[in-house]
Structures are given as structure tokens and as C-alpha cells.
XYZ file of C-alpha atoms in Angstrom:
616
model
C 10.985 94.404 -2.330
C 9.082 93.264 1.578
C 8.257 96.601 4.239
C 11.064 96.103 5.871
C 13.380 96.618 3.197
C 11.147 99.146 2.527
C 12.790 101.183 5.863
C 15.576 100.759 5.439
C 15.282 102.735 2.729
C 14.347 105.258 3.855
C 15.613 105.201 7.102
C 19.529 105.226 4.852
C 18.335 107.550 2.852
C 16.948 109.770 6.696
C 20.976 109.123 7.777
C 22.633 109.808 4.179
C 20.105 113.757 4.380
C 22.142 114.180 8.042
C 25.497 113.251 7.016
C 25.335 115.526 4.082
C 24.083 118.873 6.695
C 26.582 121.495 7.271
C 27.076 121.949 11.245
C 28.227 125.036 12.363
C 31.571 126.920 11.773
C 33.305 128.099 15.102
C 33.096 131.239 15.800
C 29.799 131.807 14.912
C 28.129 133.991 16.729
C 24.746 132.646 18.108
C 21.861 132.787 16.561
C 19.495 135.756 18.500
C 17.022 135.280 20.555
C 13.881 134.950 18.908
C 10.767 137.707 19.781
C 8.046 137.321 21.398
C 5.568 136.920 18.662
C 7.203 134.416 16.033
C 7.204 134.910 11.700
C 5.606 132.434 10.074
C 8.413 129.438 9.403
C 9.684 130.725 5.742
C 9.794 128.345 2.576
C 13.145 126.845 1.908
C 14.811 127.688 -1.274
C 14.867 126.436 -4.073
C 18.727 125.165 -3.873
C 18.517 125.483 0.187
C 20.180 121.819 1.833
C 16.730 121.407 3.602
C 15.022 121.309 -0.104
C 16.978 118.639 -1.631
C 17.446 116.263 1.642
C 13.953 116.397 0.521
C 13.524 116.441 -3.076
C 16.765 112.929 -2.933
C 14.739 111.234 0.070
C 11.281 111.989 -1.968
C 13.142 109.461 -5.487
C 14.019 107.321 -2.844
C 10.853 106.503 -1.687
C 9.146 106.213 -4.514
C 12.072 103.983 -6.703
C 11.035 102.305 -3.095
C 7.926 101.966 -4.084
C 7.847 101.351 -7.887
C 10.395 97.991 -6.436
C 7.067 97.281 -4.053
C 5.130 97.344 -7.409
C 6.824 95.172 -9.737
C 7.378 92.455 -7.027
C 4.607 91.997 -6.332
C 3.032 92.269 -10.119
C 5.634 88.982 -10.008
C 4.580 87.678 -7.356
C 1.021 88.189 -9.147
C 2.254 86.231 -12.069
C 3.603 84.075 -10.565
C -0.002 82.781 -8.734
C -1.808 82.658 -11.993
C 1.125 80.789 -14.431
C 0.860 78.470 -10.989
C -3.405 78.514 -11.490
C -3.023 77.810 -14.756
C -0.818 74.829 -14.485
C -3.168 73.625 -11.292
C -5.573 73.650 -13.970
C -4.392 72.070 -17.314
C -2.959 69.775 -14.955
C -6.526 69.140 -13.427
C -7.761 68.667 -16.900
C -4.500 66.373 -17.620
C -5.408 64.743 -14.765
C -9.386 64.219 -15.584
C -8.360 62.926 -18.804
C -6.618 60.113 -17.709
C -8.473 59.203 -14.973
C -8.884 55.542 -15.621
C -12.982 55.091 -15.497
C -15.679 57.882 -14.915
C -18.955 57.973 -14.306
C -21.837 60.674 -15.840
C -25.256 59.986 -16.331
C -28.998 60.156 -13.794
C -31.169 59.129 -11.910
C -34.618 60.015 -12.545
C -39.161 59.662 -10.585
C -42.072 60.475 -12.326
C -44.825 60.787 -10.387
C -47.913 61.625 -13.200
C -52.103 61.666 -13.232
C -53.931 61.329 -16.710
C -57.711 62.471 -16.645
C -59.955 61.534 -19.802
C -57.368 60.756 -21.581
C -60.571 58.480 -23.144
C -61.597 62.330 -24.443
C -65.528 61.287 -23.664
C -65.616 57.901 -26.663
C -67.307 55.201 -26.069
C -65.186 52.353 -25.041
C -63.932 50.417 -28.189
C -62.883 54.098 -30.121
C -61.024 55.642 -27.283
C -57.228 56.286 -28.434
C -55.732 55.871 -24.930
C -56.212 52.553 -22.709
C -57.971 52.233 -19.309
C -58.299 49.289 -17.459
C -62.388 49.426 -16.807
C -64.317 51.568 -18.849
C -65.572 54.037 -15.975
C -61.999 54.918 -15.413
C -61.527 57.716 -16.083
C -57.839 58.823 -14.134
C -54.385 57.521 -14.080
C -51.550 57.780 -11.937
C -48.585 55.809 -10.908
C -44.997 56.842 -11.249
C -41.874 55.194 -12.806
C -38.414 55.595 -12.876
C -35.137 55.121 -14.679
C -31.045 54.847 -13.488
C -28.845 56.224 -15.803
C -25.413 54.931 -15.919
C -22.652 56.428 -18.504
C -19.709 55.441 -17.905
C -16.283 55.707 -19.292
C -13.090 54.404 -19.363
C -9.979 55.769 -20.093
C -7.657 54.103 -21.339
C -5.271 56.066 -22.434
C -5.854 59.996 -24.292
C -5.898 58.787 -27.899
C -9.140 55.383 -27.085
C -11.287 55.046 -24.405
C -14.588 53.426 -24.162
C -17.952 54.367 -22.870
C -20.788 52.687 -22.321
C -24.430 53.152 -21.893
C -26.266 51.605 -19.745
C -30.387 51.883 -18.330
C -31.184 50.475 -15.094
C -35.356 49.789 -13.593
C -35.489 51.361 -17.624
C -39.370 53.463 -17.491
C -40.003 50.339 -14.515
C -43.996 51.488 -13.283
C -43.771 51.489 -9.161
C -45.515 48.896 -7.109
C -44.849 47.258 -10.592
C -42.753 43.047 -9.774
C -44.268 42.556 -6.168
C -43.179 39.782 -4.144
C -45.964 37.672 -5.083
C -45.551 38.010 -9.534
C -44.474 35.504 -11.422
C -43.440 33.236 -10.125
C -45.357 33.099 -6.872
C -43.693 30.699 -4.256
C -46.962 30.764 -3.020
C -46.533 32.788 0.617
C -48.455 35.091 -0.452
C -52.273 34.344 -1.389
C -54.153 38.036 -1.675
C -51.729 41.711 -2.958
C -53.663 43.302 -0.064
C -50.728 41.295 2.138
C -47.517 42.155 -0.694
C -44.969 44.637 1.331
C -42.104 44.248 -1.285
C -40.266 44.671 -4.597
C -38.373 41.859 -6.828
C -35.950 42.911 -9.630
C -38.537 43.066 -12.738
C -36.830 40.002 -15.306
C -38.114 39.651 -18.464
C -40.242 37.185 -19.830
C -41.403 35.578 -16.010
C -42.226 38.780 -13.299
C -41.669 42.095 -16.693
C -41.141 42.358 -19.811
C -37.707 44.127 -19.521
C -34.952 43.127 -17.013
C -33.794 44.877 -13.970
C -31.114 45.850 -16.941
C -30.458 47.454 -20.245
C -27.470 47.864 -22.348
C -27.611 50.414 -24.522
C -24.174 51.637 -25.563
C -20.683 50.069 -26.184
C -18.753 51.769 -27.662
C -14.927 52.270 -28.879
C -13.306 56.118 -29.353
C -9.460 55.941 -31.327
C -7.778 59.789 -31.233
C -5.923 59.637 -34.187
C -3.561 61.673 -35.766
C -6.568 62.286 -38.958
C -9.851 61.679 -36.705
C -12.331 60.258 -34.864
C -12.596 56.878 -34.436
C -15.878 55.462 -33.250
C -17.166 51.422 -33.457
C -19.934 49.620 -31.558
C -23.379 50.187 -30.285
C -24.438 53.697 -29.471
C -26.547 56.599 -30.174
C -27.634 58.903 -33.036
C -27.949 62.431 -32.733
C -28.926 64.976 -36.357
C -30.431 68.403 -35.997
C -32.595 69.008 -33.939
C -33.723 65.662 -33.605
C -36.326 65.698 -36.392
C -35.082 61.870 -38.111
C -32.072 61.343 -35.469
C -32.835 61.536 -31.700
C -31.306 59.972 -29.366
C -33.183 60.163 -26.479
C -30.056 61.806 -24.105
C -32.628 64.077 -21.985
C -33.936 63.305 -17.849
C -37.677 63.398 -19.111
C -37.118 61.830 -23.220
C -37.774 58.062 -23.334
C -37.514 57.566 -26.750
C -34.461 57.570 -28.283
C -32.398 55.805 -31.995
C -28.893 53.617 -30.823
C -27.560 52.435 -33.712
C -24.698 49.103 -34.255
C -22.040 51.734 -36.837
C -18.587 52.293 -37.940
C -17.910 55.888 -38.203
C -15.510 58.400 -38.728
C -14.360 61.711 -38.103
C -12.366 63.899 -39.783
C -12.072 67.708 -39.266
C -10.761 68.851 -43.526
C -10.349 72.753 -42.632
C -11.253 74.025 -39.055
C -14.801 73.766 -38.310
C -15.667 71.344 -41.172
C -16.627 68.194 -39.989
C -16.265 64.859 -43.162
C -18.091 61.521 -41.274
C -18.043 58.620 -42.875
C -20.596 56.484 -41.688
C -21.350 52.216 -42.537
C -24.711 51.048 -40.441
C -26.051 47.726 -39.469
C -29.442 48.231 -38.927
C -30.998 44.449 -39.850
C -29.042 41.365 -39.996
C -31.980 38.865 -40.257
C -31.308 35.497 -40.113
C -27.831 34.350 -37.973
C -27.457 31.187 -35.196
C -24.746 29.645 -33.599
C -22.579 27.200 -35.134
C -20.644 26.512 -32.030
C -23.605 26.854 -28.856
C -24.965 30.568 -27.830
C -21.396 31.040 -25.998
C -19.434 30.676 -29.199
C -19.532 33.049 -32.003
C -23.083 34.358 -34.185
C -22.453 34.270 -38.090
C -24.252 35.789 -40.133
C -26.649 33.142 -42.328
C -26.671 35.478 -45.062
C -25.962 39.032 -46.675
C -29.660 38.906 -49.275
C -31.743 39.722 -46.113
C -29.017 42.499 -44.134
C -30.739 46.097 -44.219
C -27.450 48.207 -44.246
C -27.070 52.227 -44.580
C -24.168 53.749 -45.492
C -23.894 57.356 -44.564
C -22.305 60.331 -44.844
C -22.534 63.818 -42.519
C -21.117 67.189 -44.032
C -21.220 69.275 -41.256
C -20.244 73.028 -40.164
C -19.698 73.232 -36.670
C -18.438 75.150 -33.884
C -17.680 73.452 -30.974
C -19.442 74.314 -27.542
C -16.764 76.762 -25.740
C -16.051 78.475 -30.041
C -20.531 79.512 -29.914
C -20.019 80.743 -25.913
C -16.748 82.954 -27.279
C -18.338 84.524 -30.041
C -21.917 85.582 -28.459
C -19.850 86.366 -25.493
C -17.678 89.133 -28.634
C -21.190 89.366 -30.127
C -20.256 87.055 -32.836
C -23.135 85.294 -34.978
C -22.680 81.672 -34.562
C -23.428 79.844 -38.027
C -23.045 76.686 -38.450
C -25.416 73.949 -40.480
C -25.025 70.506 -42.964
C -26.544 67.639 -44.631
C -26.722 64.177 -43.233
C -28.072 61.546 -46.282
C -28.551 58.012 -46.039
C -28.620 55.108 -48.116
C -30.057 51.657 -47.253
C -31.484 48.395 -48.727
C -32.528 45.130 -48.803
C -32.907 42.280 -51.042
C -34.542 40.247 -49.148
C -36.410 39.489 -45.207
C -36.859 37.223 -42.426
C -40.075 36.407 -42.976
C -40.698 35.740 -38.643
C -37.979 36.311 -37.693
C -39.438 39.317 -35.233
C -42.820 38.535 -34.869
C -42.282 36.112 -32.326
C -40.036 34.996 -29.888
C -36.583 33.923 -30.930
C -35.939 30.955 -30.711
C -33.192 28.333 -31.398
C -32.705 25.241 -32.905
C -29.856 23.473 -31.309
C -29.229 20.780 -34.403
C -27.746 23.418 -36.556
C -27.574 26.275 -33.859
C -29.974 28.923 -36.225
C -32.482 31.419 -34.315
C -35.564 31.793 -35.672
C -36.929 30.751 -39.057
C -34.246 30.900 -42.494
C -37.501 31.251 -44.596
C -36.711 34.098 -46.675
C -39.057 37.159 -48.952
C -37.820 38.913 -52.266
C -38.127 42.219 -50.361
C -35.676 44.160 -52.553
C -35.939 47.550 -51.253
C -34.069 51.214 -51.382
C -34.708 53.968 -49.320
C -32.889 57.342 -49.945
C -32.969 59.178 -46.345
C -32.069 62.982 -47.643
C -31.570 65.709 -43.842
C -30.540 68.551 -44.097
C -30.174 71.876 -41.114
C -29.448 74.535 -39.599
C -28.936 76.592 -37.098
C -27.612 80.576 -36.548
C -27.395 82.071 -33.572
C -26.302 85.278 -31.445
C -27.016 87.081 -27.535
C -29.869 87.722 -28.175
C -31.235 85.076 -30.719
C -31.941 82.239 -32.520
C -32.717 80.466 -35.197
C -32.823 76.536 -36.743
C -34.767 73.766 -39.227
C -34.623 70.858 -39.800
C -35.336 69.748 -42.860
C -36.128 65.385 -44.062
C -37.800 62.964 -46.516
C -37.401 59.283 -47.114
C -37.630 58.637 -51.044
C -37.514 54.881 -52.497
C -39.448 51.764 -53.062
C -40.566 49.081 -51.422
C -40.660 45.909 -55.302
C -42.508 43.049 -52.517
C -44.697 44.191 -49.795
C -45.155 40.004 -49.241
C -44.477 38.900 -45.689
C -44.284 36.204 -46.723
C -43.055 33.658 -49.311
C -47.042 32.041 -50.003
C -47.938 35.470 -50.736
C -44.235 36.838 -52.480
C -46.277 34.933 -55.785
C -48.930 36.480 -54.754
C -50.991 39.729 -57.281
C -52.814 39.630 -54.682
C -50.414 40.048 -52.231
C -47.125 41.201 -53.599
C -47.476 44.402 -54.839
C -44.720 47.392 -55.187
C -44.921 50.376 -53.469
C -43.396 54.065 -53.210
C -41.698 56.149 -50.904
C -42.156 60.589 -51.081
C -42.247 61.565 -47.534
C -41.161 64.330 -45.901
C -41.329 66.984 -43.146
C -39.669 69.392 -41.086
C -39.872 71.585 -38.073
C -38.765 76.008 -37.463
C -37.882 77.021 -34.390
C -37.050 80.886 -33.767
C -35.918 82.219 -30.178
C -35.159 86.088 -28.409
C -34.700 86.063 -25.671
C -35.084 89.339 -23.499
C -33.871 91.061 -19.874
C -30.143 89.442 -19.965
C -31.486 85.658 -20.945
C -34.863 86.398 -17.934
C -36.618 86.399 -20.648
C -37.790 83.815 -23.864
C -40.399 83.801 -26.220
C -40.021 80.762 -28.701
C -42.129 79.645 -32.109
C -42.053 76.792 -33.204
C -44.094 75.685 -35.963
C -43.581 71.866 -37.850
C -45.410 69.324 -40.387
C -44.731 66.368 -41.593
C -46.197 64.924 -45.417
C -49.391 62.754 -45.235
C -52.152 61.933 -47.795
C -55.534 60.642 -47.201
C -55.465 57.384 -46.376
C -57.916 56.609 -43.654
C -55.629 57.011 -40.226
C -53.186 58.727 -39.237
C -50.179 55.837 -40.194
C -47.595 56.475 -37.129
C -48.036 52.198 -36.163
C -48.811 51.063 -39.623
C -47.992 47.984 -38.207
C -49.738 47.660 -34.991
C -52.804 44.849 -35.873
C -56.254 45.403 -37.206
C -58.483 45.850 -34.468
C -61.104 42.479 -34.432
C -64.153 44.719 -35.675
C -61.347 45.408 -39.099
C -62.879 43.955 -42.282
C -59.426 44.073 -44.328
C -56.640 44.509 -43.233
C -56.549 48.238 -44.746
C -57.476 51.428 -42.450
C -61.038 52.243 -43.506
C -63.133 55.527 -43.244
C -63.012 56.965 -38.625
C -60.194 54.628 -38.144
C -57.149 56.413 -35.863
C -54.132 53.801 -37.939
C -52.982 51.988 -39.904
C -51.628 51.085 -42.653
C -51.732 53.777 -44.775
C -51.431 52.375 -49.305
C -54.087 50.266 -50.322
C -53.571 47.072 -52.558
C -55.397 43.722 -53.065
C -59.540 44.449 -51.942
C -62.375 42.636 -54.014
C -62.410 43.644 -57.099
C -59.709 45.905 -57.951
C -58.445 42.670 -59.414
C -55.528 42.855 -57.645
C -53.966 46.250 -58.739
C -53.840 49.090 -55.531
C -55.934 51.799 -54.505
C -52.710 53.707 -52.906
C -49.169 51.896 -53.627
C -47.784 54.899 -52.250
C -46.176 55.429 -47.981
C -46.705 59.737 -47.681
C -47.015 60.073 -44.347
C -44.211 61.266 -42.741
C -43.121 60.649 -39.046
C -41.887 62.701 -36.964
C -38.791 60.606 -33.900
C -41.101 59.488 -30.620
C -38.029 61.083 -29.217
C -39.119 64.123 -30.661
C -41.252 66.602 -28.271
C -44.204 69.022 -29.633
C -46.490 68.550 -26.511
C -47.623 66.408 -23.400
C -51.038 64.809 -24.463
C -52.651 64.392 -27.646
C -49.160 63.625 -30.207
C -46.645 61.952 -27.474
C -49.685 59.773 -25.684
C -53.159 59.759 -28.127
C -51.096 59.703 -31.631
C -47.846 58.657 -30.556
C -45.876 61.128 -32.562
C -45.814 64.059 -34.932
C -47.654 62.610 -38.499
C -50.086 64.126 -40.885
C -50.141 67.018 -39.711
C -48.765 69.964 -39.003
C -48.229 72.320 -35.884
C -47.464 75.765 -33.742
C -46.229 75.956 -31.178
C -45.701 79.729 -29.096
C -43.685 80.182 -25.998
C -42.815 81.554 -23.205
C -40.016 80.798 -20.081
C -39.135 83.730 -17.561
C -35.951 83.138 -15.478
C -37.106 84.132 -11.592
C -34.330 82.998 -10.108
C -31.215 81.144 -10.723
C -32.525 78.253 -11.914
C -35.946 78.714 -10.998
C -37.638 78.657 -14.523
C -41.399 79.561 -14.825
C -42.935 78.539 -18.559
C -45.745 78.114 -20.370
C -46.504 77.445 -24.069
C -49.982 76.630 -26.107
C -49.910 74.405 -29.653
C -52.581 74.319 -32.446
C -52.387 71.061 -34.039
C -54.438 69.484 -37.288
C -54.501 67.195 -40.271
C -53.003 67.881 -42.998
C -56.362 65.741 -44.559
C -59.257 65.773 -42.822
C -59.074 62.036 -44.420
C -57.010 60.650 -42.168
C -59.341 62.039 -38.484
C -61.504 59.784 -37.353
C -63.824 61.788 -38.583
C -63.172 61.820 -42.082
C -64.568 65.790 -43.461
C -62.246 68.045 -40.496
C -58.565 68.938 -40.148
C -58.651 71.189 -37.038
C -57.063 68.027 -33.888
C -57.163 70.365 -30.577
C -55.570 73.037 -28.549
C -52.597 72.376 -25.936
C -51.674 74.703 -22.940
C -49.177 73.937 -20.795
C -47.861 76.019 -17.646
C -44.842 74.649 -15.434
C -41.919 75.362 -13.429
C -38.845 73.936 -13.448
C -35.981 74.157 -10.440
C -32.555 73.241 -10.952
C -29.199 72.964 -8.279
C -25.734 73.452 -9.221
C -25.205 70.083 -7.819
C -27.596 68.806 -10.207
C -30.536 68.601 -8.652
C -33.583 68.667 -11.242
C -37.243 69.418 -10.307
C -40.010 69.776 -12.600
C -43.650 69.559 -12.246
C -46.004 70.251 -15.883
C -49.901 70.555 -16.368
C -51.025 70.696 -19.731
C -54.684 70.058 -21.160
C -56.025 69.436 -24.594
C -58.763 70.651 -25.951
C -59.945 68.465 -29.334
C -61.574 70.072 -32.011
C -63.951 68.633 -34.437
C -61.392 66.637 -35.941
C -61.338 63.701 -33.431
C -64.958 63.673 -33.505
C -66.525 59.747 -34.612
C -67.376 59.647 -38.001
C -70.822 57.957 -37.166
C -73.538 59.199 -35.504
C -74.181 55.798 -33.788
C -70.394 56.098 -31.506
C -70.313 60.437 -31.377
C -70.361 61.614 -27.058
C -69.755 65.429 -26.426
C -65.588 65.672 -26.831
C -64.248 66.366 -22.775
C -60.916 68.214 -22.271
C -58.085 66.064 -21.372
C -55.620 67.376 -18.542
C -52.021 65.844 -17.472
C -50.482 66.881 -14.531
C -46.999 64.981 -14.847
C -44.310 65.395 -12.221
C -39.731 64.990 -12.712
C -37.814 64.306 -9.640
C -34.120 64.270 -11.088
C -30.266 64.357 -10.056
C -27.616 64.130 -12.593
C -24.299 63.148 -11.734
């Protein structure tokens, strides 16, 4: 009801009241003149005409007010409905947009100091250009693009493309190969050129990580192509989709996600881990074919999980409800033969038959069973999460070439039994401003020398055998076929479990010097405090020790080191991110050298890392 309508109602009420007031009758004498001191005006009687008029006016005014209230409520409800419809329409429009783009750009300056830990040149755990060099510094970049093509509401194509992926700034100057001779000295160079694989860099400027199709059906979600893989904490399967990440799992897969019961998901998957020898019968622009299925490595995967969506989780936490999510991820992987030398050299094309690389096969007869259990329970003030995974199986022939396949000292059977896990507890105080976290983790190992983080790396020239010796940092974790053993194996087991390299627990020891957590256990408390919206400061300490002392360079001590980390992170609502970390590694006796001639006082290592990024 408008103000004009209210005014009209009041005027009508007033006019009606005036019309109902009785006029003085003729012949009635006029009232006497008032006295000098007028008495107080008496209150009208309950049934007097004045009181009836006042009550009628009040009634009509109240009715007009109520009508106005109802009209205002109706207008607000209409506006709310219009707003909801507009949001739904906007969301629907977003869904129907043909093309959307997500991703980020980052620049990471860093400075590493004394990563050699003061060791002699040929015993250092980290590369250095010159023997006297203690400080390494530089900056790298990455632009990650994640386009989505929405063919319809149910059908879409997604991709993930890295541009200048971890390119070191200044690493592809104009005078890099192929050099046209314009510059003789590097000091005159004043520009950069695009990285090109096998020409002036190890990687191209553009790298496609993901390309897959996604179809929503009435009974589930079908996804097929090349995509990243993530499960649980990321201990075993980690997609590496974070601003500071370097690694990440990319798999060729066909999967179908179903939800037989609300919140319960069953996902069968087929993964193509390694296809072995292949060919282009009609030229490299034609369709490639797999030359044989005998050398294929395939994984049959089944994941069963109880999971809440992010929206459901937020709603439950806001209502002070607990959120319980859990699941099991199981893989069965097999291979009958291996293509010898196919992945250890650059691919070559044979024009005669179109084959790529050598077509030489070695019996392998390998089977792996890979279970992974994950659980997460969360309430508004705390979270507990853990993951436990294992590799169990066998490799019935460890030979690498056809000649070795028939040699008793080179074709032994190896058994695989390894497991690892991590658990994280988090408690939130001061309405989430203060976050206290404790993480513990372990990865199984054995008494074989070295950690086994990179068992396929070439042994140093000083090594007398292809197997690790006491004091070695890395290498294979089995030992077979040495002289005097009659072709048998001293150690025919692979027991060391390796964390996914994208799962980071520190900044120096495991991330840089060793490569990943293996054959070790660690404890890591962390404290994080929000000074303002989007601005956090944090600190952590991590103690690490080996499961077996024989795996360490010292061969006698399990204690590896204590690492501290301090940092700050700032992020704005429009996607800008700035972060800085300062880490210090205090090496302990387990990293000391075994040989007295090589022993030096271990030096403290430092790392300063920065990140400037933009999310979109």
C-alpha cells in the first residue's frame, strides 16, 4: 500500500468521524462564558461520540498499517525469488558456457645454501657447479591452463596445459643452440628464446598434462582419456595440483563413477600404465598400433568411498555436525614381458615397418597388488585423517636384456612387500585463527645400503658392483648374483615403500637431498596463525630418522636430521598469492660418512623459497 493510499484512508476516516459528530439543536441555549481559571479538560466517556470516533480512526489506521506490512513482505519475497532465479540463471548460464578457463601463473625465486652439507665433492648429496660453491640461487616459472569445453550440460572436454613449465629464468638465451653466430660472448645476450626439446632445453614450451572427455549419464559419470589421479592424502596417488607443486600423477584411464547409495561412490577403472612396443604402419601421421599385448602393463582398479561434497561438508560443519569420509582404493597390475631398451633411450622410428624403438622382449611375469585405505573425520574445531598403502607382489625375472634372461645370476625372482602411511591431526582455536597440527608418517625399508628413492639411477663410476654398498645414499634395494654366491640372491626382497614425490613433508632433506620419504619415519608439528583475512604466518619442525641404520650414509646411526620452517602467506580475493619460506636443516649423525677419510663436520643447510602467483 502506497503512502498516498494511506493518506487517503486517513482523510476518509476523518471525514466519516466529522459526519458522525452531532450538530447543536436549534433553540438550545449557548453555553456560558468560561471562568477566568479554566478547569482541566475531562476525559471523554467510554461511550461518548469522541471516543467512538477515536477508536474508529485507530482501527482504520492499524488496518492500513497491516496492509502496508503485507505489501512490503510481498515485495521482499518477490525480490528474493527474483534474486534466487537470477542466481540459478547465472549458474545455468555458466554451465552452458561453451568455454571456461581456470589455472594459475607462478614465479618462484629461491636460494639454497650449503646443500652439500660440507661433504667432499664426490660424496655430496646435491649437485653444485664448482667445488667451492656454497650458494645456489635462481627463479623458475610456470603458467598452468585448465580449459573446459562444455558441449552440453552432460558432455564436456577438459585439458590441463603447462606453458614454460619450471623453466629457469635466463636458461634459454638467444645465443643458445642452435646458435646463429650473432653473439660470441654471453655477456652481450639481451633476450630469451622459446624452449624446444632436444634443441635448447629438455622440455618444450608447451606440455599437455591432461586431455579427457567427461559424460554425465543418468546412472553415473564416464571419464576417459589422460587425466591426473588423486586419492586420500596423496600418499600414493597425488595429482600435484597446487601452486607450489612440481610433480603429480598423470594416468591414461577409463573410469566410471556411480553412486548406488547417497554419499557412497563405486568407481571401476582401467589404467594403461605402459603399452610397450608400438608402430606407425602408415607413417607417423597415421594411426599407431600396439605391436603386442604381451609387454603391456595394465591396472584394474576399484575404488569404493563414502564422501561428502564440499557443500555438504561445509553445511554439516556449520551445523556443528561431524563429517566422516573413508574409502578403499585397490589396484591389480600385471606384465608378462618387458620391451628391453624401449624407455631407456630416445625413441627412434624405423621407416621399413613403422616400428618405434627396439622390438626386443624380456620375460617379466610380474604381478602387483596395491591396496590403499583412507579415512577422514572432521568437526568444526578439529580434523583427523590418515592413509595407509602397500605394494605386495613379485617379479619372476629381473633381467633387463634377452641375454640376461637366461643367465642364472641375472634372472632371479624378486618379491615385493612394502607399506607406508601418514596421519594428520589438526585442532582449530580462536574461531579458526589459530591452527595446531601434528603429522606422523613412516615408509618401510630394509637393511640394504642406501634409501632406494631412485633405484634406477646409474651407479657412480667408483662403484664395483651394480648393487649398493655400505655408505651409499641410493640404489637398488635387492642384492643378487655377486661372485661367490652361486647365482643366488643375498637379498631378493624390495621392501622400501616410497611416498609420492608430490607429497611434501619438508623443504630440504626429503624434498631435495633424498627425493622422497622412504625407509624412514618422521614427526612434524605445525603452528599456523591468521593475522588478518588472507594473511597467515606459520612454523613447523620435523624430526626424521631411518628405519634401519644400514640405509644411511653412516651405516651406524638412524638419526637423519631436524628441519625447521618459518613462513608467511598472503592471498587476496582476486587470486594474487605471495609466499615466503625459510627452512634450516640441522643434519644428524646418520648423514655422516662411513669412511673416516671422507668424514667432515656436517654443515647446516638453508633454503629460502618465494612464490608469486595469480590464480584464475
